[in-house]
Amino acid sequence: MRLVLLWAAGVLLASAWAAGSAREGGALAPPAAAPEQPMQAGVVPVRGPGGLALQGQVAVLADPTGLLTLDEVRAASAAARWSTPNQPLRAGGPTVWWQRLVLQPQQAHGRWLLALPSTALRDVTLFGPFAADGSALAPPQASGLIRPFASRPLGLERLTFVLDLPEPGTYTVYLRVQSSIVQHMTPTLWHASDLHLARQHQRLFDGVVYGALVAFLFAALALWLSFRDTLFAWFGAMSGAALLTLLSFNGHAAQYLWPHSPWWIEHSYVSFPALWLVASAGFARAFLNTRQTAPAFDAVLLLLAVLALGSLCLGLAGWTVWAHGANELIALLGSAALALIAALLWRRGFTPARWYLLGSLAPFASVAALLLFNWGVSDWLFMQHNSLELGLLLQSLVLSGALSARIRHVQRQNALLARRADRLATAASTDSLTGLTNRRGLVEVSASLLRRPGQHAVVLLDLDRFKPINDQLGHEAGDFVLAELGRRLQRHSRTRDVVARLGGDEFVLLIGQCPARPELDALVERLRELLDAPIHYREHALRVSASIGVAISPDDGVELQSLLRAADWAMYGAKQQRNGVRFAADAPRTEPPTGLMQMP
């Protein structure tokens, strides 16, 4: 637990330091320009599977007003304002950045592509290439978020421009770049066929990630339709928002969803991440059940959701810079808070929280890596391009395991509740002294048993000579006798028959699909002899007997109430004539029995 707290605190301090150092001078500008210098050395285009990295070979010029023209930046008077930094170039804020690249191809008729690493640059215009005599070989190419997707010269997700270099020589290219948010802008030079192959690999990776998120989305929908649990609805919303976020960041939303809407192209970069943050907070509340188990933690998650909704409103209102900064801060602090909350709940004994803890670490690490790159602390391009996809994919995989753990947890709880309900139901229908079925249980069982085809019998047994045992030896002896007689009746009955104690010293045997009358006579006689056998209690050999009345369905009735009434008439006759057993069909009903059965 201490390690988790120290880790979270360390990451937050490092992030705060990085943010402060990155923003001290406004946008992340390159080092101050050196005194006037000659044109930088030309870059020789070279083919390679990863393109030709141009870090340290691109000159930049800052235009805080955004009013400089191409002629002004090309003029000799602007030479002192150009610099060639060695670190990756970044654009952000209101400042416009000019880039200058000198190319010296060694072969004629070369077709090269100049690709920027980000899909979220607001406005980019390429001028040139210019030949050595200053003449332009092609008209300007303009693209960016503020233009429809069709403005992109090759129709690619990332901003990529065509450079036709007709013959060996020296050519100069200028890029005018503007971004609302901090973005990497160091271009890469590609041969057309190499970029095509690299894009195939990237699209395959993107397709795998998109497919996984779509699968999670539909699985969550199916689970929600099956269980109607908001937990699965939030998981589906989180997967859908994560998918839209990645589609926006990778440029595929602009390409396929709204290619003709610059407004959506620009605003989707901040709107969908905010929705993802809202859905993540909602899923955390549902999964960790903080509303019931940890109200203080629940307030934190609600605050994160409200802040994310505020960021969404900022983005939709056009305050994209503020919205992007808010999204970054909420994502970083929210991931750390969720990890801490999950760790604390795990420590309290909520075992599914360990899965959520693992799931929250993945996006935390990816967001932290992306922010460190954007803030200039890290220069690893792979993390800029793929960290968020890897983090979200890993999170979804882990959280799908977490959902499985949560489902198993709920199933175990439901199984415990079902067993408890069964025990309560059994207790409600069981006689606590003898363990036999009680009056209520007999009513419930008889409803289905008596509807079966064939004859059924109700055997009513009322003990004789039982009262003196209670009076002379006490209720403990009486209870012992009742329990022993219940065990005897249970042992000598068929498994499909029901033995019940109605209360006091009255027992009932419900015989389903009873045998014919001669065999039934023999069975009842054995029961009477069984009850007549002595019962050894301490030093006493106690003896009781039973008066037995038998009613047969359907001749004596078809329902339990009527059969018990008929058996009671027969038992009354047996008790009067002291012959032990009587069937309802043989009992005259001239006088009402004193113990007429009344069932609920």
Coordinates of C-alpha atoms in Angstrom, one line a residue, residues 364-587:
F364 CA -2.3 6.0 -16.4
A365 CA 1.0 4.9 -17.8
S366 CA 0.0 5.6 -21.4
V367 CA -1.4 9.0 -20.6
A368 CA 1.7 9.9 -18.5
A369 CA 4.0 8.8 -21.4
L370 CA 2.0 10.8 -23.9
L371 CA 2.1 13.9 -21.7
L372 CA 5.8 13.6 -21.0
F373 CA 6.3 13.5 -24.8
N374 CA 4.0 16.5 -25.4
W375 CA 5.8 18.4 -22.6
G376 CA 9.2 17.7 -24.0
V377 CA 10.5 15.4 -21.3
S378 CA 10.5 12.3 -23.6
D379 CA 11.4 12.1 -27.4
W380 CA 10.2 8.6 -28.1
L381 CA 7.9 8.9 -31.1
F382 CA 6.5 5.5 -30.8
M383 CA 4.8 6.5 -27.5
Q384 CA 3.2 9.5 -29.2
H385 CA 1.8 7.4 -32.0
N386 CA 0.8 4.2 -30.1
S387 CA 0.8 4.7 -26.3
L388 CA -2.8 5.7 -26.0
E389 CA -3.9 2.7 -28.2
L390 CA -1.8 0.3 -26.2
G391 CA -3.0 1.7 -22.9
L392 CA -6.7 1.6 -23.8
L393 CA -6.4 -1.9 -25.3
L394 CA -4.7 -3.2 -22.2
Q395 CA -7.2 -1.5 -20.0
S396 CA -10.1 -3.0 -21.8
L397 CA -8.6 -6.4 -21.7
V398 CA -7.9 -6.2 -18.0
L399 CA -11.3 -4.7 -17.2
S400 CA -13.0 -7.4 -19.2
G401 CA -11.3 -9.8 -16.7
A402 CA -12.5 -7.5 -14.0
L403 CA -16.1 -7.8 -15.3
S404 CA -15.7 -11.6 -15.2
A405 CA -14.5 -11.4 -11.7
R406 CA -17.4 -9.1 -10.8
I407 CA -19.9 -11.5 -12.4
R408 CA -18.4 -14.4 -10.5
H409 CA -18.6 -12.3 -7.3
V410 CA -22.2 -11.5 -8.0
Q411 CA -23.0 -15.1 -8.8
R412 CA -21.4 -16.3 -5.6
Q413 CA -23.4 -13.7 -3.7
N414 CA -26.6 -14.8 -5.5
A415 CA -25.8 -18.5 -4.8
L416 CA -25.3 -17.7 -1.1
L417 CA -28.6 -15.8 -1.1
A418 CA -30.3 -18.7 -2.9
R419 CA -29.0 -21.2 -0.4
R420 CA -30.0 -19.0 2.5
A421 CA -33.5 -18.6 0.9
D422 CA -33.7 -22.4 0.5
R423 CA -32.7 -22.9 4.1
L424 CA -35.3 -20.4 5.2
A425 CA -37.9 -22.0 3.0
T426 CA -37.0 -25.5 4.3
A427 CA -37.1 -24.2 7.9
A428 CA -40.5 -22.7 7.3
S429 CA -41.8 -26.0 6.0
T430 CA -40.1 -28.3 8.5
D431 CA -41.0 -29.3 12.0
S432 CA -38.2 -28.1 14.3
L433 CA -38.6 -31.0 16.8
T434 CA -38.7 -34.1 14.5
G435 CA -37.3 -32.7 11.3
L436 CA -40.4 -33.9 9.4
T437 CA -42.5 -31.8 7.1
N438 CA -44.8 -29.5 9.1
R439 CA -48.4 -28.5 8.3
R440 CA -47.3 -25.8 5.9
G441 CA -44.9 -28.0 4.0
L442 CA -47.5 -30.7 3.7
V443 CA -49.9 -28.3 2.0
E444 CA -47.2 -27.3 -0.5
V445 CA -46.1 -30.8 -1.3
S446 CA -49.6 -32.2 -1.6
A447 CA -50.6 -29.7 -4.3
S448 CA -48.4 -31.4 -6.9
L449 CA -48.5 -35.0 -5.5
L450 CA -52.3 -35.3 -5.5
R451 CA -52.5 -34.1 -9.1
R452 CA -50.6 -37.1 -10.4
P453 CA -52.6 -40.0 -11.9
G454 CA -53.5 -43.0 -9.8
Q455 CA -54.7 -43.5 -6.2
H456 CA -53.2 -41.7 -3.3
A457 CA -53.7 -42.2 0.5
V458 CA -53.6 -40.0 3.5
V459 CA -52.8 -41.9 6.7
L460 CA -53.6 -39.9 9.9
L461 CA -52.0 -41.1 13.1
D462 CA -53.0 -39.9 16.6
L463 CA -51.0 -41.2 19.5
D464 CA -52.6 -42.9 22.5
R465 CA -51.1 -43.0 26.0
F466 CA -48.9 -40.1 25.2
K467 CA -50.2 -37.6 27.7
P468 CA -49.2 -39.7 30.8
I469 CA -45.6 -39.6 29.5
N470 CA -45.6 -35.8 29.5
D471 CA -47.3 -35.6 32.8
Q472 CA -45.1 -38.1 34.6
L473 CA -41.7 -37.6 33.0
G474 CA -41.9 -34.1 31.6
H475 CA -41.9 -32.5 28.3
E476 CA -38.3 -33.6 27.6
A477 CA -39.4 -37.2 27.6
G478 CA -42.4 -36.4 25.5
D479 CA -40.2 -34.6 22.9
F480 CA -37.9 -37.6 22.9
V481 CA -40.8 -39.9 22.1
L482 CA -42.1 -37.7 19.3
A483 CA -38.7 -37.4 17.7
E484 CA -38.1 -41.2 17.9
L485 CA -41.6 -42.0 16.4
G486 CA -40.8 -39.5 13.6
R487 CA -37.6 -41.3 12.8
R488 CA -39.3 -44.6 12.7
L489 CA -42.0 -43.4 10.3
Q490 CA -39.4 -41.8 8.1
R491 CA -37.2 -44.9 8.0
H492 CA -40.1 -47.2 7.0
S493 CA -41.6 -45.0 4.3
R494 CA -40.8 -44.8 0.7
T495 CA -38.7 -41.8 -0.5
R496 CA -41.5 -40.4 -2.6
D497 CA -43.9 -40.5 0.3
V498 CA -44.3 -37.5 2.7
V499 CA -44.2 -37.9 6.5
A500 CA -45.4 -34.9 8.4
R501 CA -46.2 -33.8 12.0
L502 CA -49.2 -31.6 12.2
G503 CA -48.6 -30.6 15.7
G504 CA -48.9 -32.1 19.2
D505 CA -49.0 -35.9 18.8
E506 CA -50.6 -36.1 15.4
F507 CA -48.7 -37.4 12.3
V508 CA -49.6 -37.8 8.7
L509 CA -48.2 -40.1 6.0
L510 CA -49.1 -39.0 2.5
I511 CA -48.6 -42.0 0.1
G512 CA -48.4 -41.2 -3.5
Q513 CA -49.7 -43.8 -6.0
C514 CA -50.5 -46.1 -3.2
P515 CA -50.9 -49.9 -3.7
A516 CA -54.1 -51.8 -3.8
R517 CA -56.3 -52.2 -0.7
P518 CA -54.8 -55.5 0.6
E519 CA -51.2 -54.3 0.3
L520 CA -52.2 -50.9 1.8
D521 CA -53.8 -52.8 4.7
A522 CA -50.6 -54.6 5.4
L523 CA -48.5 -51.4 5.1
V524 CA -50.7 -49.6 7.6
E525 CA -50.6 -52.5 10.0
R526 CA -46.8 -52.5 9.9
L527 CA -46.9 -48.8 10.8
R528 CA -49.2 -49.5 13.8
E529 CA -46.9 -52.2 15.0
L530 CA -43.9 -49.9 14.5
L531 CA -45.4 -47.3 16.7
D532 CA -46.4 -49.9 19.4
A533 CA -42.8 -51.0 19.8
P534 CA -41.3 -49.8 23.1
I535 CA -39.1 -46.6 23.3
H536 CA -36.2 -46.7 25.6
Y537 CA -35.7 -43.4 27.4
R538 CA -33.0 -43.4 30.1
E539 CA -34.1 -46.3 32.4
H540 CA -37.7 -46.3 31.2
A541 CA -39.2 -48.5 28.4
L542 CA -42.0 -46.2 27.2
R543 CA -44.9 -47.5 25.1
V544 CA -47.5 -45.7 23.1
S545 CA -50.0 -46.7 20.5
A546 CA -51.8 -45.0 17.7
S547 CA -55.3 -44.7 16.3
I548 CA -55.0 -44.6 12.5
G549 CA -57.5 -43.3 9.9
V550 CA -56.9 -43.8 6.2
A551 CA -58.5 -41.9 3.3
I552 CA -58.0 -42.7 -0.4
S553 CA -58.1 -40.4 -3.3
P554 CA -60.1 -39.9 -5.4
D555 CA -62.9 -42.0 -3.6
D556 CA -62.7 -40.0 -0.4
G557 CA -61.7 -36.7 -1.9
V558 CA -59.2 -35.1 -4.4
E559 CA -57.7 -32.3 -2.3
L560 CA -55.7 -32.5 0.9
Q561 CA -58.4 -30.8 3.0
S562 CA -61.1 -33.2 2.0
L563 CA -58.8 -36.3 2.4
L564 CA -57.7 -35.2 5.9
R565 CA -61.3 -34.6 6.9
A566 CA -62.2 -38.1 5.7
A567 CA -59.1 -39.6 7.5
D568 CA -60.1 -37.8 10.6
W569 CA -63.6 -39.3 10.5
A570 CA -62.0 -42.7 10.1
M571 CA -59.4 -42.2 12.9
Y572 CA -62.3 -41.0 15.2
G573 CA -64.1 -44.3 14.5
A574 CA -60.9 -46.3 15.2
K575 CA -60.4 -44.5 18.5
Q576 CA -64.0 -45.0 19.5
Q577 CA -64.0 -48.8 18.8
R578 CA -60.4 -49.2 19.9
N579 CA -59.5 -51.3 16.9
G580 CA -56.4 -49.2 15.9
V581 CA -57.0 -48.8 12.2
R582 CA -60.0 -47.8 10.1
F583 CA -60.5 -46.7 6.5
A584 CA -62.8 -43.8 5.6
A585 CA -64.7 -46.0 3.3
D586 CA -65.6 -48.3 6.3
A587 CA -66.3 -45.6 8.9

